Coordinates of C-alpha atoms in Angstrom, one line a residue:
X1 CA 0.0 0.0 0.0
X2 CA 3.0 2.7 0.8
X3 CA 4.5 2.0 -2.9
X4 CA 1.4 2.5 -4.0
X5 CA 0.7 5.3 -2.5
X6 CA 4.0 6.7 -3.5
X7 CA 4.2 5.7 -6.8
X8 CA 0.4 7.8 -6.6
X9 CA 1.9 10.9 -5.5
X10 CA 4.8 10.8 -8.1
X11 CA 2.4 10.6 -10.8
X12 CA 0.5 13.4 -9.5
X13 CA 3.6 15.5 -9.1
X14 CA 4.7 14.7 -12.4
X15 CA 1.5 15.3 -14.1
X16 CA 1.4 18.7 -12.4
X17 CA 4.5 19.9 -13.8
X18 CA 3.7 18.7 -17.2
X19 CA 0.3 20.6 -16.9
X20 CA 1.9 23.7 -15.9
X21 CA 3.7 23.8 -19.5
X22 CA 1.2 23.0 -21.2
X23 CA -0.7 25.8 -19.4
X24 CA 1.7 28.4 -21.6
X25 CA 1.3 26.8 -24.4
X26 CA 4.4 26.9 -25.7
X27 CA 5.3 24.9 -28.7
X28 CA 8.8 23.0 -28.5
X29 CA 11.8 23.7 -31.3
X30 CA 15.2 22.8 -31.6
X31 CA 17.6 22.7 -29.0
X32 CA 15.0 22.9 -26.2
X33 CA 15.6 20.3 -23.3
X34 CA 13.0 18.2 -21.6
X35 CA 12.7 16.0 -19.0
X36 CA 10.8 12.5 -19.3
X37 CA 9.0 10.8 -16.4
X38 CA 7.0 7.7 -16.8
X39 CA 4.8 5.4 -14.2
X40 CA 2.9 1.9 -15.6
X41 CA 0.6 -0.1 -14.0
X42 CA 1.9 -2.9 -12.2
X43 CA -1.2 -5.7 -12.3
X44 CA 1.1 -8.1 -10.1
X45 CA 1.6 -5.7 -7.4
X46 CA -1.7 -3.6 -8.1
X47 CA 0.0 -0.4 -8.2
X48 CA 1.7 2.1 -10.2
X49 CA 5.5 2.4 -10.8
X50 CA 8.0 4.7 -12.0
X51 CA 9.8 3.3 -15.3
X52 CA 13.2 4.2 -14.9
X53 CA 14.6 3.2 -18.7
X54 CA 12.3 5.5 -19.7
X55 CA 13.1 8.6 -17.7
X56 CA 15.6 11.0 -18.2
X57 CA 16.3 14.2 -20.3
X58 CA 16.5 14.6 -24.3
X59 CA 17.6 17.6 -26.3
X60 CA 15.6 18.5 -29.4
X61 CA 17.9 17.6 -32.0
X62 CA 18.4 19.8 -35.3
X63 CA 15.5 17.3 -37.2
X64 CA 13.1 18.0 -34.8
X65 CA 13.2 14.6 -33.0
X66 CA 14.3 13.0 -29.6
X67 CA 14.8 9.7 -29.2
X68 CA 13.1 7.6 -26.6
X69 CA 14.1 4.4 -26.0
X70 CA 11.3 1.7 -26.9
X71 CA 9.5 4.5 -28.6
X72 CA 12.5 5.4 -31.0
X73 CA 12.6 8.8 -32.8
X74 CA 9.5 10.8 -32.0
X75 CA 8.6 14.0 -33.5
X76 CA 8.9 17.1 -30.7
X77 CA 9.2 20.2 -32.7
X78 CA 6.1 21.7 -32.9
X79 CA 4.4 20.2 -30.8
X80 CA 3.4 21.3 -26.6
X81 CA 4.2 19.8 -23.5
X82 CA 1.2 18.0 -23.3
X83 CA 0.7 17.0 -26.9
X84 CA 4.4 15.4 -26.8
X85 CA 3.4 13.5 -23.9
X86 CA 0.5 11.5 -25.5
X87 CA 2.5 11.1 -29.1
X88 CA 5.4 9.5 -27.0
X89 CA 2.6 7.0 -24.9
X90 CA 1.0 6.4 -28.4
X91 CA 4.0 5.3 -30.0
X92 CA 5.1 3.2 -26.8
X93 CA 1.9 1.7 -26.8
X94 CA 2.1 1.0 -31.0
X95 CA 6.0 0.2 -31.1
X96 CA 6.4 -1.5 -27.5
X97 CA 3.6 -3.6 -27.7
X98 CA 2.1 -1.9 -24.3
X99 CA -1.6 -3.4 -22.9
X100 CA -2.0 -0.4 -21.1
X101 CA -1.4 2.8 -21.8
X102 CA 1.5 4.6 -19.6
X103 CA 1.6 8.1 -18.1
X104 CA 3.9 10.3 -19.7
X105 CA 4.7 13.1 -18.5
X106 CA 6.9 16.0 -19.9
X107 CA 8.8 18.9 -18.2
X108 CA 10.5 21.4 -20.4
X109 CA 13.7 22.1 -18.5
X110 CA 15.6 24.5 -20.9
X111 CA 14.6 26.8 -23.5
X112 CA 16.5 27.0 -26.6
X113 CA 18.1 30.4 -26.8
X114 CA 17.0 34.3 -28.5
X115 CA 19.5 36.4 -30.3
X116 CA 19.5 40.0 -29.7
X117 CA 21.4 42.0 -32.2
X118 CA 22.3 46.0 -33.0
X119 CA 22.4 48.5 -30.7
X120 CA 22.8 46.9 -27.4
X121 CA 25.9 46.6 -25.0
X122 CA 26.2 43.1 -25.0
X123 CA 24.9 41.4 -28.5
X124 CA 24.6 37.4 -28.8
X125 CA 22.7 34.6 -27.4
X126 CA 20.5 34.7 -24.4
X127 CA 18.6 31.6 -22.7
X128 CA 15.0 32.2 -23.8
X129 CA 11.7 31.2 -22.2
X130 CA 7.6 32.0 -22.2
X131 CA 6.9 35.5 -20.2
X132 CA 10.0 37.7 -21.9
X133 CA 9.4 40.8 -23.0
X134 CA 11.2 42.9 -25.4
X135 CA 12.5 45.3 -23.0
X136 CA 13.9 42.2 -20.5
X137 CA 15.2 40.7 -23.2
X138 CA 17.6 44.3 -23.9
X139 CA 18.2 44.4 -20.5
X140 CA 19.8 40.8 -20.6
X141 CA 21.9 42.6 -23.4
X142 CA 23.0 44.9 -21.3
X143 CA 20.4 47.4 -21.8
X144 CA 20.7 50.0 -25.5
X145 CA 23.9 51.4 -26.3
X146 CA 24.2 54.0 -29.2
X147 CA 21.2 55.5 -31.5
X148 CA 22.6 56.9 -34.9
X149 CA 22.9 61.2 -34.7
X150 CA 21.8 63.7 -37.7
X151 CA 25.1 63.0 -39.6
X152 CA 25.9 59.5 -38.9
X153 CA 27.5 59.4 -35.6
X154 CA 26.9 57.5 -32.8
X155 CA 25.7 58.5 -29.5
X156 CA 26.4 57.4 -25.7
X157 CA 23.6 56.1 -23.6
X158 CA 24.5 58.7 -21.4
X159 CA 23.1 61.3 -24.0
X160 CA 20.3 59.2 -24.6
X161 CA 19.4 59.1 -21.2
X162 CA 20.2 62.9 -21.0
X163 CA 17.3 63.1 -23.8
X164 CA 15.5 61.5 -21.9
X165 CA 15.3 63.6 -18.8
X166 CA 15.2 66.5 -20.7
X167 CA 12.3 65.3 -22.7
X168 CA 10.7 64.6 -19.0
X169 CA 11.2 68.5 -18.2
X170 CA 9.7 69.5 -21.9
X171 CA 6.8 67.7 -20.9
X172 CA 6.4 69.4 -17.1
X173 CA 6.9 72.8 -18.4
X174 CA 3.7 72.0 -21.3
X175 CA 1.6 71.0 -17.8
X176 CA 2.9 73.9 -15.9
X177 CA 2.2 76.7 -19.2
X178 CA -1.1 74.6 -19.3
X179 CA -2.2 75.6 -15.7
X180 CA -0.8 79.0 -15.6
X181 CA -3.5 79.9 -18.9
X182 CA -6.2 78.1 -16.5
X183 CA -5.3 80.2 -13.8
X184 CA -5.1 83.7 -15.9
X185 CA -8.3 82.8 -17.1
X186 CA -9.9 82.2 -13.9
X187 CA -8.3 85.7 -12.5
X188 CA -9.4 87.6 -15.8
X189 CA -12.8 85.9 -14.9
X190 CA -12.5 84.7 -18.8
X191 CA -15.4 82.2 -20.1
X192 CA -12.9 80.2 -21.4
X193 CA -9.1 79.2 -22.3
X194 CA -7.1 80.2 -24.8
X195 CA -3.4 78.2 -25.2
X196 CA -1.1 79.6 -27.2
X197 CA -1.0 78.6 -31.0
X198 CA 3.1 77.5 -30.5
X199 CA 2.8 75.3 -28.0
X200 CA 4.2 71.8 -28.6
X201 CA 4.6 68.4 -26.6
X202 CA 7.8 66.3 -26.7
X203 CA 5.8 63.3 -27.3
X204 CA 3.8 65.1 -30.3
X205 CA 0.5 66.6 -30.9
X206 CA -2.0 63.5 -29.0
X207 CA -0.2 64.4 -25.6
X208 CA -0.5 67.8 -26.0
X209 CA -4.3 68.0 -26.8
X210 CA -4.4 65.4 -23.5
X211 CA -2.8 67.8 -21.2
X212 CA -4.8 70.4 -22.7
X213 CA -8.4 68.7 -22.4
X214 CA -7.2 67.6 -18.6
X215 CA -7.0 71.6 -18.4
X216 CA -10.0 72.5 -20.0
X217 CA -12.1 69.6 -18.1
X218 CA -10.3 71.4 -14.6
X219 CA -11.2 74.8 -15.8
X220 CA -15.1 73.8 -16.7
X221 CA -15.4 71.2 -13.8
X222 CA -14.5 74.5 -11.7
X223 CA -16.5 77.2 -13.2
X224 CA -19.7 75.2 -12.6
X225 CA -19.1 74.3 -9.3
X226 CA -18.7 78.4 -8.6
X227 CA -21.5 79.6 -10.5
X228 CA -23.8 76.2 -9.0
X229 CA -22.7 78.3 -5.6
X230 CA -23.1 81.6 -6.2
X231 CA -26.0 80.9 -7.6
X232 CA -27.4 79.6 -4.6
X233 CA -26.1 82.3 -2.1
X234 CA -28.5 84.7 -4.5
X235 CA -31.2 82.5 -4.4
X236 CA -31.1 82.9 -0.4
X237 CA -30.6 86.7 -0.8
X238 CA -33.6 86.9 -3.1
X239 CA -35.7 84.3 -0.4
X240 CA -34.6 86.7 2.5
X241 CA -35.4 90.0 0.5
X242 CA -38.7 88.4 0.0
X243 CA -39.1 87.6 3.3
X244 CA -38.2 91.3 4.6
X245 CA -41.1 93.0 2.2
X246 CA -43.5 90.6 3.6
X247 CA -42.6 91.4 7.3
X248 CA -42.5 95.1 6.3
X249 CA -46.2 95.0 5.0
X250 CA -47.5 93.2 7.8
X251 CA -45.9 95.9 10.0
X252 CA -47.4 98.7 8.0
X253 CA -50.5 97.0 8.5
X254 CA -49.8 96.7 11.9
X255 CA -49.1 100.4 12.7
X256 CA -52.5 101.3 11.8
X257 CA -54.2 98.9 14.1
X258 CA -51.8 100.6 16.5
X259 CA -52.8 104.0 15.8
X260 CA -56.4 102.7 16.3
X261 CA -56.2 100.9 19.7
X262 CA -54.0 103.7 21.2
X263 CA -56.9 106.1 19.6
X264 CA -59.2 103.8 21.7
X265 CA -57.4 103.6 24.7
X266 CA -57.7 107.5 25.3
X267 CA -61.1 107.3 24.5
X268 CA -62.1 104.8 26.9
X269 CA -59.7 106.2 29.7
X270 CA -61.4 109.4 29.1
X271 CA -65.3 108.3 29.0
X272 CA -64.0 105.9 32.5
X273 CA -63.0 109.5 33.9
X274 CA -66.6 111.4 33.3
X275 CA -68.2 107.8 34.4
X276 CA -69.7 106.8 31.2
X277 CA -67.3 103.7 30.7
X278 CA -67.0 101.1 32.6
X279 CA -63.5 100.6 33.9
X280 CA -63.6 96.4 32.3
X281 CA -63.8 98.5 28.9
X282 CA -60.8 100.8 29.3
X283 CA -59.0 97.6 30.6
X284 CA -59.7 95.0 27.7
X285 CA -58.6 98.8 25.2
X286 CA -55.4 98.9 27.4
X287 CA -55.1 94.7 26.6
X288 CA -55.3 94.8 23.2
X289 CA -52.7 97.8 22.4
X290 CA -50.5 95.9 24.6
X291 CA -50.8 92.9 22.5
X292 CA -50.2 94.9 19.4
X293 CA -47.4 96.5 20.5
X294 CA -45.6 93.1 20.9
X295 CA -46.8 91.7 17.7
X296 CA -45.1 95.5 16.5
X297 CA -41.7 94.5 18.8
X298 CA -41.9 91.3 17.7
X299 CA -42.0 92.1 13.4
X300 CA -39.7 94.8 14.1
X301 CA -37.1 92.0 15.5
X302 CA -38.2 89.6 12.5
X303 CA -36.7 92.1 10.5
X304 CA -33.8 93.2 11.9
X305 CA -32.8 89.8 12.0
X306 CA -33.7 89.3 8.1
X307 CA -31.6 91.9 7.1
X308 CA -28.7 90.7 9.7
X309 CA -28.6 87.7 7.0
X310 CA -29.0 89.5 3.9
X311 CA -25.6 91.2 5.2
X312 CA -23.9 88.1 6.1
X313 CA -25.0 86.2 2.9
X314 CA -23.8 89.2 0.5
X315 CA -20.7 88.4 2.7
X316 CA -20.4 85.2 1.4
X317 CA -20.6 86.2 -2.1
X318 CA -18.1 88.9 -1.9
X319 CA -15.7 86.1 0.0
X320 CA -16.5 83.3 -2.3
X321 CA -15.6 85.3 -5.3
X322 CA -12.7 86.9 -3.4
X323 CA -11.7 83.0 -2.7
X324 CA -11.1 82.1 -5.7
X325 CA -9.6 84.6 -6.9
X326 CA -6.9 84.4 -3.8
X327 CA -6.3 80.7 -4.3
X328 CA -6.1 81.0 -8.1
X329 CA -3.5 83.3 -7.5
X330 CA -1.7 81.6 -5.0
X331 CA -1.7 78.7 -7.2
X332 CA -0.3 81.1 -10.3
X333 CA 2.8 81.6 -8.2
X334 CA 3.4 78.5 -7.1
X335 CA 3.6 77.2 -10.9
X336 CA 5.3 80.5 -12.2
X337 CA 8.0 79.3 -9.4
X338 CA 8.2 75.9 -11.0
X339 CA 8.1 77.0 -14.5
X340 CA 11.2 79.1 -13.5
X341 CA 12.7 76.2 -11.6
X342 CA 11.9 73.7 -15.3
X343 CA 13.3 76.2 -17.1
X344 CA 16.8 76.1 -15.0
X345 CA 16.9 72.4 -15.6
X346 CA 15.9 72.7 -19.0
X347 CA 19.3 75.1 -19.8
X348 CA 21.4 72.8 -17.9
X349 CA 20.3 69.7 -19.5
X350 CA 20.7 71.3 -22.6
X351 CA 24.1 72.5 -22.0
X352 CA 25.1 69.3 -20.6
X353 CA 23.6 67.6 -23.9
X354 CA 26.1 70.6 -26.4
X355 CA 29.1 69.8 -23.6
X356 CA 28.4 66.2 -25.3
X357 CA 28.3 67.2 -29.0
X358 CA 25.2 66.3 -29.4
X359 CA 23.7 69.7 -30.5
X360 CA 20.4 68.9 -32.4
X361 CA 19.2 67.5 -28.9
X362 CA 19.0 71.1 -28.0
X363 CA 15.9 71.5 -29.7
X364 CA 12.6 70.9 -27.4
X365 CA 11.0 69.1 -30.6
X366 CA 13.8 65.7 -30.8
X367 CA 13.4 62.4 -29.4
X368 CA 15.0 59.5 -29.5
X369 CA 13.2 56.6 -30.9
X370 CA 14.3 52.6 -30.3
X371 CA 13.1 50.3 -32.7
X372 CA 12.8 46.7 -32.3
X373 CA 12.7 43.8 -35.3
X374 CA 12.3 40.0 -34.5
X375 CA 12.8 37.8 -37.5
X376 CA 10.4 34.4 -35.8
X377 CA 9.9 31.2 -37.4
X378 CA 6.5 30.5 -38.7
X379 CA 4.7 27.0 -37.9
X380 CA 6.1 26.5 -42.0
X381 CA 9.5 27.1 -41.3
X382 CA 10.0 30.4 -42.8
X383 CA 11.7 33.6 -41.2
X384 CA 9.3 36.3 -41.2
X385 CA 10.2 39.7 -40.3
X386 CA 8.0 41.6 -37.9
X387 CA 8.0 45.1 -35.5
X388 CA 7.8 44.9 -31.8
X389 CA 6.6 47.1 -29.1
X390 CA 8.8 46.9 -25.7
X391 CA 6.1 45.0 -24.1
X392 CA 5.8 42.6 -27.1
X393 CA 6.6 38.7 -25.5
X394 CA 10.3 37.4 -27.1
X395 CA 9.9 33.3 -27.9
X396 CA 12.8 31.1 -28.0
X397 CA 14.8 31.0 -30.9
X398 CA 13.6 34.5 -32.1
X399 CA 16.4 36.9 -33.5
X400 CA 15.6 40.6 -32.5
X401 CA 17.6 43.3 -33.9
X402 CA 17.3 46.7 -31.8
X403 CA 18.3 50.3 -33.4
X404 CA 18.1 53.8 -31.8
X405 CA 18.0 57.2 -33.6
X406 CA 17.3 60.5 -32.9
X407 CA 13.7 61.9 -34.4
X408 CA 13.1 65.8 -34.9
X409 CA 9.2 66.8 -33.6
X410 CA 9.3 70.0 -35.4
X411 CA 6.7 68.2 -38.2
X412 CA 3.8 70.7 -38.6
X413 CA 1.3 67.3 -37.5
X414 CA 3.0 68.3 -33.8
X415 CA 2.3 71.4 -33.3
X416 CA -1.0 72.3 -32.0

């Protein structure tokens, strides 16, 4: 039962690496390695055993075969991890006379290699496997070493990388002139933006209508949010001015009801005096203008504190207007600052880059460009010839030829 059991286990293990290759789908070629593994049934013992003239590790020869012993040559190239593994039990079941059917199991263990070739340090052959991308595969070359100048020259990776960065502060100082029109706008109180005609982005006319959509989306996003609230401090100005003519007509009202009762009150107090009133008259006279003269109190208070508001809320809108224009202009320093600081950088990069001989990087509108070129088999055999992108995946046995050189942006489809 332990044998068994472990014999189980192996073929579970083995089958588990097999299925991983298979999971890439990678498709073998020459000069790939592999590992066989093989368990049978053993009826005798009723379990499963590992067959050990089987085992062990074949190269792809230049024909496309291995060779398996009992099985003979077998056909590998072309085919995946898991598709080699039934063709070898098929043949073993064919050509060995086999009742049952074994488990095969195949592990790739090396990859045949890539060749990387042109403008890298270190050009030549590199081990190869599922999951490399262009860019890795440079790196394993040592990373790019020249691009080709204006007349034919060669130049360093340091003045690539030089190009680079400057390229990096191009693109800052676009943002930075791309916020400072945002912010004159908003302090001009302008309905809307309007960049200057020579602008340009480093990386060409699609980033620099990005950067300047991002601003115009800022610059509306904003507008609307101020007018949404100014809109609704006057629409609580106009609710309390509404609400101070209403109190005001019920206290003009009021005063003649108050002219009245007092009127009465003297009346009554005088009648009371020559004994034709009853003093319960001159009392219930002397109620009611009291009770008047609070609702008066009262309305005149209603008031006061109605325009008390008014004041405060035209408050707010002189603030909220006097906000804005405060932080937009605390913001318009703070990028005129960094514009200055880009534009330091900018000069010294460029200097550096002339100190180098390299005097067409000068210009804002250059970049350099790497190309990549993989000549791959196809499934008949033929080199074809094909672009890649850095993230583009590098197969085993591909030859990729990488070249740098320096592009001028100045085309008219760059500028704005």
């Amino acid at each position: 039962m332990t044998r068994f059991l472990i014999a189980l286990m192996l073929m579970i293990g083995i089958i588990g690496i097999g299925q991983s290759a298979a999971a890439n789908d990678y498709r073998l070629g020459v000069e790939d390695k592999i590992a066989l593994r093989a368990i049978v049934w053993n009826e005798a013992e009723r379990n499963f055993e590992p067959w050990d003239i089987f085992g062990g590790e074949y190269s792809v020869q230049a024909g496309g075969q291995i060779f398996v012993p009992l099985a003979g040559a077998v056909v590998a190239q072309g085919l995946t991890a898991s598709e080699l593994s039934d063709e070898i039990a098929a043949t073993l079941v064919d050509k060995g006379g086999l009742r049952d059917v074994p488990h095969v199991t195949v592990e790739i263990t090396g990859y045949r290699p890539f060749y990387i070739l042109g403008d890298v340090q270190h050009p030549g052959a590199y081990p190869g496997g599922p999951g490399l991308t262009t860019l890795q595969a440079v790196a394993l070359a040592g990373g790019a070493r020249q691009a080709i100048g204006e007349e034919g020259g060669t130049i360093s990776i340091d003045s690539i990388r030089s190009t680079g960065n400057l390229r990096g502060v191009l693109a800052e100082m676009v943002r930075a002139l791309a916020r400072k029109v945002r912010l004159e706008a908003i302090l001009a109180d302008a309905d809307l933006l309007s960049f200057p005609r020579d602008m340009r982005h480093p990386d060409g006319r699609e980033a620099l209508q990005r950067v300047l959509a991002e601003e115009q989306a800022i610059f509306a996003s904003g507008n609307a949010a101020f007018e949404r609230e100014l809109a609704s401090l006057k629409d609580l100005d106009a609710l309390l001015e509404a609400e101070v003519a209403g109190l005001e007509s019920k206290l003009s009202g009021l005063a003649e009801q108050l002219t009245i009762a007092r009127d009465s009150v003297g009346n009554m107090s005088e009648l009371k005096d020559r004994g034709f009133a009853p003093a319960s008259r001159l009392a219930d006279a002397q109620r009611n203008l009291f009770e008047l003269e609070s609702r008066d109190t009262d309305l005149q208070n209603s008031i006061f504190r109605a325009r008390q508001r008014i004041t405060e809320n035209e408050r707010d809108i002189i603030e909220l207007s006097a906000s804005r224009q405060t932080n937009a202009t605390l913001e318009l320093q703070k990028v005129q600052a960094e514009l200055e600081k880009l534009q330091l950088t900018r000069t010294v990069m460029e200097q550096v880059l002339v100190a180098q001989g390299i005097g067409m990087l000068t210009s804002s509108a250059t970049e350099v460009v790497t190309h990549f070129e993989v000549a791959r088999r196809d499934e008949n055999g033929a080199d074809v010839v094909q672009q890649l992108s850095a993230s583009d995946s590098v197969l085993p046995g591909d030859v990729i030829t990488v070249s740098s050189e320096i592009v001028p942006l100045d085309d008219p489809e760059y500028l704005q």
